[in-house]
């Protein structure tokens, strides 16, 4: 296959599992994940921008486990048609609400009797060959996603579903590639328990250790400390892209990072030349941490009608509109700070 595959999928077990299937069959893949609504549009535009800047001329856009509206389907088809690269696009969906699009577009395939992972596996395995281990995994996902309670794989699927929904340690907006690698690693490790006696219980008991094994490097520690160390490394590697300023001070902006006290302070310790750490959430709240150089309580009061302590404060950026691409989030926050003077 001489095409570069751009695989956009949902953010649940079924969505990520579709991507695990495509990763089994292809090497040249870029993964994108989205919930429903306008987030799909933002991700699709990101895919097109990536294609336009690529040296490769041939691309495939695969959308799985996401039900497009008629307006989205029309818009995406139009944008692909005017792109100066060779692009094939197809959707593999299992939501009945996609029926109108499936009836209107030949590239939109719908089958509500199977989960999207099974549709994807059946599609690619028919072309490139079946795989027994992968087929078993697909049956586990299918059992829980379309709620087949009488299937022996159902309880195991429930544990896998919880594993994905609880995998919040790596932020998908700031670090989408690393987030995908993390979830794929968890699900790959989970399959080692599929042949255990009472596999669903064995896997459930092992989840904490599975997570820790991903983040552990030279020495063991609490999961919280391991996750913080991992995120500090990612943030440090991306600090130039994520750097913001307030008056004469320099800091870094994160989005929904979680565990701000630990990660924020660990990051500032590792990057003493930066003055503050700011995290903004989808609820418009901000959390600020400082290494002593700037009074973030005054900063919070100035830009977010907030307050707190010299080195730990918070507030609300009421003009902030939630977004799904980090650069869009950063430009908004910088604009708000600049307008505050």
CSV table of C-alpha atoms in Angstrom, one decimal:
chain,number,residue,atom,x,y,z
A,1,UNK,CA,0.0,0.0,0.0
A,2,UNK,CA,1.6,3.2,-1.2
A,3,UNK,CA,-0.8,5.4,0.7
A,4,UNK,CA,-0.4,7.2,4.0
A,5,UNK,CA,-3.3,6.3,6.2
A,6,UNK,CA,-4.9,9.0,8.4
A,7,UNK,CA,-7.2,7.2,10.9
A,8,UNK,CA,-9.8,9.3,12.8
A,9,UNK,CA,-11.7,7.4,15.4
A,10,UNK,CA,-13.8,7.8,18.6
A,11,UNK,CA,-12.3,8.1,22.0
A,12,UNK,CA,-13.7,5.0,23.6
A,13,UNK,CA,-12.7,1.3,23.6
A,14,UNK,CA,-14.3,0.7,20.2
A,15,UNK,CA,-12.7,3.8,18.7
A,16,UNK,CA,-9.2,3.0,19.8
A,17,UNK,CA,-9.6,-0.7,19.0
A,18,UNK,CA,-10.4,0.2,15.4
A,19,UNK,CA,-7.0,1.9,15.3
A,20,UNK,CA,-5.3,-1.1,16.9
A,21,UNK,CA,-6.7,-3.1,14.0
A,22,UNK,CA,-5.4,-0.7,11.3
A,23,UNK,CA,-2.0,-0.6,13.1
A,24,UNK,CA,-1.9,-4.4,12.8
A,25,UNK,CA,-2.2,-4.3,9.0
A,26,UNK,CA,-0.4,-1.0,8.1
A,27,UNK,CA,2.8,0.8,9.1
A,28,UNK,CA,2.4,4.3,7.7
A,29,UNK,CA,-0.4,5.6,9.9
A,30,UNK,CA,-1.3,8.8,11.7
A,31,UNK,CA,-3.9,8.6,14.4
A,32,UNK,CA,-6.5,11.2,15.4
A,33,UNK,CA,-9.2,10.8,18.0
A,34,UNK,CA,-12.4,12.8,18.5
A,35,UNK,CA,-15.8,12.9,20.2
A,36,UNK,CA,-18.9,13.9,18.3
A,37,UNK,CA,-19.9,17.3,17.1
A,38,UNK,CA,-17.6,20.1,16.0
A,39,UNK,CA,-14.5,18.2,17.4
A,40,UNK,CA,-14.8,15.9,14.3
A,41,UNK,CA,-14.6,19.0,12.1
A,42,UNK,CA,-11.5,20.3,13.8
A,43,UNK,CA,-9.8,16.9,13.6
A,44,UNK,CA,-10.8,16.6,9.9
A,45,UNK,CA,-9.3,20.0,9.1
A,46,UNK,CA,-6.2,19.0,11.0
A,47,UNK,CA,-5.9,15.9,8.8
A,48,UNK,CA,-6.3,18.0,5.7
A,49,UNK,CA,-3.6,20.4,6.8
A,50,UNK,CA,-1.3,17.5,7.5
A,51,UNK,CA,-1.9,16.1,4.1
A,52,UNK,CA,-1.3,19.4,2.4
A,53,UNK,CA,2.1,19.8,4.1
A,54,UNK,CA,3.1,16.2,3.4
A,55,UNK,CA,5.6,15.2,0.7
A,56,UNK,CA,3.5,12.2,0.0
A,57,UNK,CA,0.9,12.5,-2.8
A,58,UNK,CA,-1.3,9.6,-1.9
A,59,UNK,CA,-3.4,9.5,1.2
A,60,UNK,CA,-6.3,7.6,2.8
A,61,UNK,CA,-8.7,9.1,5.3
A,62,UNK,CA,-10.4,6.4,7.4
A,63,UNK,CA,-13.1,7.5,9.8
A,64,UNK,CA,-14.4,4.8,12.2
A,65,UNK,CA,-16.9,4.7,15.1
A,66,UNK,CA,-18.0,8.3,14.4
A,67,UNK,CA,-21.4,9.0,13.0
A,68,UNK,CA,-21.2,12.0,10.6
A,69,UNK,CA,-24.1,14.4,10.1
A,70,UNK,CA,-25.2,15.1,6.5
A,71,UNK,CA,-23.6,18.6,6.7
A,72,UNK,CA,-20.3,17.1,7.8
A,73,UNK,CA,-20.4,14.4,5.1
A,74,UNK,CA,-21.0,17.0,2.4
A,75,UNK,CA,-18.3,19.3,3.7
A,76,UNK,CA,-15.7,16.6,4.0
A,77,UNK,CA,-16.4,15.3,0.5
A,78,UNK,CA,-16.2,18.8,-0.9
A,79,UNK,CA,-12.9,19.5,0.8
A,80,UNK,CA,-11.3,16.3,-0.3
A,81,UNK,CA,-12.4,16.9,-3.9
A,82,UNK,CA,-10.6,20.2,-4.1
A,83,UNK,CA,-7.4,19.0,-2.4
A,84,UNK,CA,-4.4,18.8,-4.8
A,85,UNK,CA,-3.4,15.5,-3.3
A,86,UNK,CA,-4.8,12.1,-4.2
A,87,UNK,CA,-7.1,11.2,-1.3
A,88,UNK,CA,-9.4,8.2,-0.8
A,89,UNK,CA,-11.9,8.6,2.1
A,90,UNK,CA,-14.2,6.1,3.7
A,91,UNK,CA,-16.2,5.8,6.8
A,92,UNK,CA,-16.9,2.5,8.7
A,93,UNK,CA,-19.7,3.2,11.1
A,94,UNK,CA,-22.2,1.2,13.2
A,95,UNK,CA,-24.5,3.9,14.5
A,96,UNK,CA,-28.1,3.9,13.1
A,97,UNK,CA,-28.1,7.7,13.1
A,98,UNK,CA,-25.6,7.5,10.2
A,99,UNK,CA,-28.2,5.9,7.9
A,100,UNK,CA,-28.9,9.0,6.0
A,101,UNK,CA,-25.3,9.5,5.1
A,102,UNK,CA,-24.8,5.8,4.3
A,103,UNK,CA,-27.7,6.1,1.8
A,104,UNK,CA,-26.3,9.2,0.2
A,105,UNK,CA,-22.5,8.5,-0.1
A,106,UNK,CA,-20.9,5.3,-1.4
A,107,UNK,CA,-17.8,5.9,0.8
A,108,UNK,CA,-19.9,5.7,3.9
A,109,UNK,CA,-20.4,2.1,5.1
A,110,UNK,CA,-22.9,1.3,7.9
A,111,UNK,CA,-23.7,-1.9,9.7
A,112,UNK,CA,-25.4,-1.6,13.1
A,113,UNK,CA,-25.1,-5.4,13.8
A,114,UNK,CA,-21.4,-5.2,14.6
A,115,UNK,CA,-19.2,-2.8,16.5
A,116,UNK,CA,-16.9,-0.6,14.5
A,117,UNK,CA,-13.9,-2.6,15.5
A,118,UNK,CA,-15.4,-5.8,14.1
A,119,UNK,CA,-16.4,-3.9,10.9
A,120,UNK,CA,-12.8,-2.6,10.6
A,121,UNK,CA,-11.3,-6.1,11.3
A,122,UNK,CA,-13.6,-7.9,8.9
A,123,UNK,CA,-12.9,-5.3,6.2
A,124,UNK,CA,-9.1,-5.5,6.5
A,125,UNK,CA,-8.8,-9.2,7.3
A,126,UNK,CA,-10.8,-10.0,4.1
A,127,UNK,CA,-8.1,-8.2,2.2
A,128,UNK,CA,-4.9,-9.0,4.1
A,129,UNK,CA,-5.6,-12.1,6.1
A,130,UNK,CA,-7.1,-13.1,9.5
A,131,UNK,CA,-5.2,-13.2,12.8
A,132,UNK,CA,-6.4,-15.4,15.5
A,133,UNK,CA,-5.2,-13.3,18.5
A,134,UNK,CA,-6.6,-10.1,17.0
A,135,UNK,CA,-9.9,-11.8,16.1
A,136,UNK,CA,-10.3,-12.9,19.8
A,137,UNK,CA,-9.6,-9.3,20.9
A,138,UNK,CA,-12.2,-8.0,18.4
A,139,UNK,CA,-14.8,-10.4,19.8
A,140,UNK,CA,-14.2,-9.0,23.3
A,141,UNK,CA,-14.7,-5.5,22.1
A,142,UNK,CA,-17.8,-6.4,20.0
A,143,UNK,CA,-19.4,-8.2,23.0
A,144,UNK,CA,-19.4,-5.1,25.2
A,145,UNK,CA,-19.8,-2.4,22.6
A,146,UNK,CA,-23.1,-3.7,21.3
A,147,UNK,CA,-23.9,-5.2,24.8
A,148,UNK,CA,-24.1,-8.9,24.1
A,149,UNK,CA,-24.5,-9.9,27.8
A,150,UNK,CA,-24.9,-13.6,26.9
A,151,UNK,CA,-21.4,-13.8,25.3
A,152,UNK,CA,-18.5,-15.2,27.3
A,153,UNK,CA,-16.4,-12.2,26.3
A,154,UNK,CA,-18.8,-9.6,27.8
A,155,UNK,CA,-17.4,-9.2,31.3
A,156,UNK,CA,-13.9,-9.0,29.9
A,157,UNK,CA,-15.0,-6.4,27.5
A,158,UNK,CA,-16.5,-4.3,30.4
A,159,UNK,CA,-13.1,-4.3,32.1
A,160,UNK,CA,-11.4,-3.2,28.9
A,161,UNK,CA,-14.0,-0.5,28.5
A,162,UNK,CA,-13.2,0.8,32.0
A,163,UNK,CA,-9.5,0.6,31.3
A,164,UNK,CA,-9.8,3.0,28.4
A,165,UNK,CA,-12.3,5.4,30.0
A,166,UNK,CA,-10.0,5.6,33.0
A,167,UNK,CA,-6.8,6.1,31.1
A,168,UNK,CA,-6.5,9.9,31.7
A,169,UNK,CA,-2.8,10.0,32.6
A,170,UNK,CA,-1.7,11.3,29.2
A,171,UNK,CA,-3.5,14.3,27.8
A,172,UNK,CA,-4.9,13.7,24.3
A,173,UNK,CA,-5.1,17.4,23.4
A,174,UNK,CA,-1.5,18.3,24.3
A,175,UNK,CA,0.1,14.9,23.5
A,176,UNK,CA,-2.2,13.0,21.0
A,177,UNK,CA,0.6,10.6,19.7
A,178,UNK,CA,1.7,9.7,23.2
A,179,UNK,CA,-1.9,9.3,24.4
A,180,UNK,CA,-2.5,6.8,21.6
A,181,UNK,CA,0.7,4.9,22.4
A,182,UNK,CA,-0.4,4.7,26.0
A,183,UNK,CA,-3.8,3.4,25.3
A,184,UNK,CA,-2.5,0.9,22.8
A,185,UNK,CA,0.0,-0.3,25.3
A,186,UNK,CA,-2.6,-0.8,28.0
A,187,UNK,CA,-4.9,-2.7,25.6
A,188,UNK,CA,-2.0,-4.8,24.3
A,189,UNK,CA,-0.9,-5.7,27.8
A,190,UNK,CA,-4.5,-6.5,28.8
A,191,UNK,CA,-4.6,-9.2,26.2
A,192,UNK,CA,-2.0,-11.2,28.1
A,193,UNK,CA,-4.8,-11.9,30.7
A,194,UNK,CA,-7.4,-13.1,28.2
A,195,UNK,CA,-6.4,-16.7,28.7
A,196,UNK,CA,-6.4,-16.6,32.5
A,197,UNK,CA,-9.0,-18.3,34.6
A,198,UNK,CA,-11.7,-15.7,35.3
A,199,UNK,CA,-9.9,-13.4,32.9
A,200,UNK,CA,-12.1,-10.4,33.7
A,201,UNK,CA,-11.2,-10.6,37.4
A,202,UNK,CA,-7.5,-11.2,36.7
A,203,UNK,CA,-7.3,-8.2,34.4
A,204,UNK,CA,-9.2,-6.0,36.8
A,205,UNK,CA,-6.8,-6.9,39.6
A,206,UNK,CA,-3.8,-6.1,37.4
A,207,UNK,CA,-4.8,-2.7,36.0
A,208,UNK,CA,-2.9,-0.6,38.5
A,209,UNK,CA,0.3,-2.6,37.8
A,210,UNK,CA,-0.3,-2.4,34.1
A,211,UNK,CA,-0.4,1.4,34.2
A,212,UNK,CA,2.6,1.6,36.4
A,213,UNK,CA,4.6,-0.6,34.1
A,214,UNK,CA,4.1,1.8,31.3
A,215,UNK,CA,5.5,4.8,33.3
A,216,UNK,CA,8.2,3.0,35.3
A,217,UNK,CA,11.8,3.6,34.0
A,218,UNK,CA,14.7,3.2,36.4
A,219,UNK,CA,12.9,2.8,39.8
A,220,UNK,CA,9.5,2.0,41.2
A,221,UNK,CA,7.4,4.8,42.7
A,222,UNK,CA,3.7,5.7,43.3
A,223,UNK,CA,1.6,5.9,40.1
A,224,UNK,CA,1.1,9.6,40.8
A,225,UNK,CA,4.8,10.3,41.0
A,226,UNK,CA,5.5,8.2,37.9
A,227,UNK,CA,2.9,10.0,35.9
A,228,UNK,CA,4.2,13.4,37.0
A,229,UNK,CA,7.7,12.5,36.0
A,230,UNK,CA,6.5,11.3,32.6
A,231,UNK,CA,4.5,14.5,32.0
A,232,UNK,CA,7.3,16.7,33.1
A,233,UNK,CA,9.5,15.1,30.4
A,234,UNK,CA,6.8,15.6,27.8
A,235,UNK,CA,6.2,19.2,28.9
A,236,UNK,CA,10.0,20.0,28.9
A,237,UNK,CA,10.4,18.5,25.4
A,238,UNK,CA,7.5,20.7,24.2
A,239,UNK,CA,8.2,23.8,26.3
A,240,UNK,CA,9.0,26.1,23.4
A,241,UNK,CA,5.7,25.3,21.7
A,242,UNK,CA,3.8,25.7,25.0
A,243,UNK,CA,5.5,28.8,26.4
A,244,UNK,CA,3.4,31.9,27.2
A,245,UNK,CA,4.2,35.2,28.9
A,246,UNK,CA,2.7,37.5,31.4
A,247,UNK,CA,4.3,40.9,31.7
A,248,UNK,CA,8.0,40.2,32.1
A,249,UNK,CA,7.4,36.7,33.2
A,250,UNK,CA,7.7,33.4,31.2
A,251,UNK,CA,5.6,30.3,31.9
A,252,UNK,CA,4.0,27.3,30.3
A,253,UNK,CA,0.3,26.6,29.4
A,254,UNK,CA,-1.2,23.2,29.8
A,255,UNK,CA,-4.8,22.0,29.2
A,256,UNK,CA,-6.7,19.7,31.6
A,257,UNK,CA,-3.4,18.4,32.8
A,258,UNK,CA,-4.8,17.2,36.2
A,259,UNK,CA,-2.9,16.9,39.4
A,260,UNK,CA,-1.6,20.4,38.9
A,261,UNK,CA,0.0,20.8,42.3
A,262,UNK,CA,2.3,17.8,41.7
A,263,UNK,CA,3.0,18.2,38.0
A,264,UNK,CA,3.2,22.0,38.1
A,265,UNK,CA,5.7,22.1,40.9
A,266,UNK,CA,7.8,19.2,39.5
A,267,UNK,CA,7.9,21.0,36.1
A,268,UNK,CA,9.1,24.3,37.6
A,269,UNK,CA,11.7,22.5,39.6
A,270,UNK,CA,13.0,20.8,36.4
A,271,UNK,CA,12.7,24.1,34.5
A,272,UNK,CA,13.9,26.9,36.9
A,273,UNK,CA,14.3,29.5,34.2
A,274,UNK,CA,10.5,29.6,33.8
A,275,UNK,CA,8.4,31.6,36.3
A,276,UNK,CA,5.0,30.1,36.3
A,277,UNK,CA,2.8,27.1,35.3
A,278,UNK,CA,-0.7,27.6,34.1
A,279,UNK,CA,-3.4,25.0,33.5
A,280,UNK,CA,-6.7,25.8,31.9
A,281,UNK,CA,-9.6,23.4,31.9
A,282,UNK,CA,-12.6,22.9,29.7
A,283,UNK,CA,-14.7,24.6,32.4
A,284,UNK,CA,-12.7,27.8,31.9
A,285,UNK,CA,-11.0,27.6,35.3
A,286,UNK,CA,-7.2,28.2,35.6
A,287,UNK,CA,-4.7,26.9,38.1
A,288,UNK,CA,-1.5,28.7,38.6
A,289,UNK,CA,1.8,27.6,40.2
A,290,UNK,CA,4.9,29.6,40.8
A,291,UNK,CA,8.5,29.0,41.8
A,292,UNK,CA,8.6,32.2,43.9
A,293,UNK,CA,9.5,34.7,41.2
A,294,UNK,CA,6.0,35.9,40.5
A,295,UNK,CA,3.1,36.3,42.8
A,296,UNK,CA,0.4,34.2,41.0
A,297,UNK,CA,-2.3,35.4,43.4
A,298,UNK,CA,-1.9,38.9,41.8
A,299,UNK,CA,-1.7,37.3,38.4
A,300,UNK,CA,-4.9,35.4,39.0
A,301,UNK,CA,-6.7,38.5,40.2
A,302,UNK,CA,-5.5,40.5,37.2
A,303,UNK,CA,-6.4,38.1,34.4
A,304,UNK,CA,-9.1,35.8,35.9
A,305,UNK,CA,-10.8,37.6,38.8
A,306,UNK,CA,-9.2,35.0,41.0
A,307,UNK,CA,-6.7,34.8,43.8
A,308,UNK,CA,-5.1,32.5,46.3
A,309,UNK,CA,-1.5,32.2,47.5
A,310,UNK,CA,1.8,33.6,46.3
A,311,UNK,CA,2.8,30.3,44.7
A,312,UNK,CA,-0.6,28.7,44.1
A,313,UNK,CA,-3.7,30.4,42.8
A,314,UNK,CA,-6.6,30.1,40.5
A,315,UNK,CA,-9.5,31.9,38.7
A,316,UNK,CA,-11.9,31.8,35.8
A,317,UNK,CA,-11.3,33.0,32.2
A,318,UNK,CA,-14.9,33.7,31.4
A,319,UNK,CA,-14.1,34.6,27.8
A,320,UNK,CA,-12.4,31.3,27.0
A,321,UNK,CA,-14.1,29.0,24.5
A,322,UNK,CA,-13.2,25.4,24.8
A,323,UNK,CA,-11.4,23.9,21.8
A,324,UNK,CA,-9.9,20.6,20.7
A,325,UNK,CA,-6.5,21.7,19.2
A,326,UNK,CA,-3.8,22.9,21.6
A,327,UNK,CA,-2.6,25.7,19.4
A,328,UNK,CA,-6.2,27.2,19.3
A,329,UNK,CA,-6.3,27.0,23.1
A,330,UNK,CA,-3.0,28.7,23.5
A,331,UNK,CA,-3.8,31.5,21.1
A,332,UNK,CA,-7.0,32.2,23.0
A,333,UNK,CA,-5.3,32.4,26.4
A,334,UNK,CA,-2.5,34.6,25.1
A,335,UNK,CA,-5.1,36.9,23.5
A,336,UNK,CA,-7.0,37.1,26.8
A,337,UNK,CA,-3.8,37.9,28.8
A,338,UNK,CA,-2.8,40.5,26.2
A,339,UNK,CA,-6.1,42.2,26.3
A,340,UNK,CA,-5.9,42.5,30.1
A,341,UNK,CA,-2.9,44.7,29.6
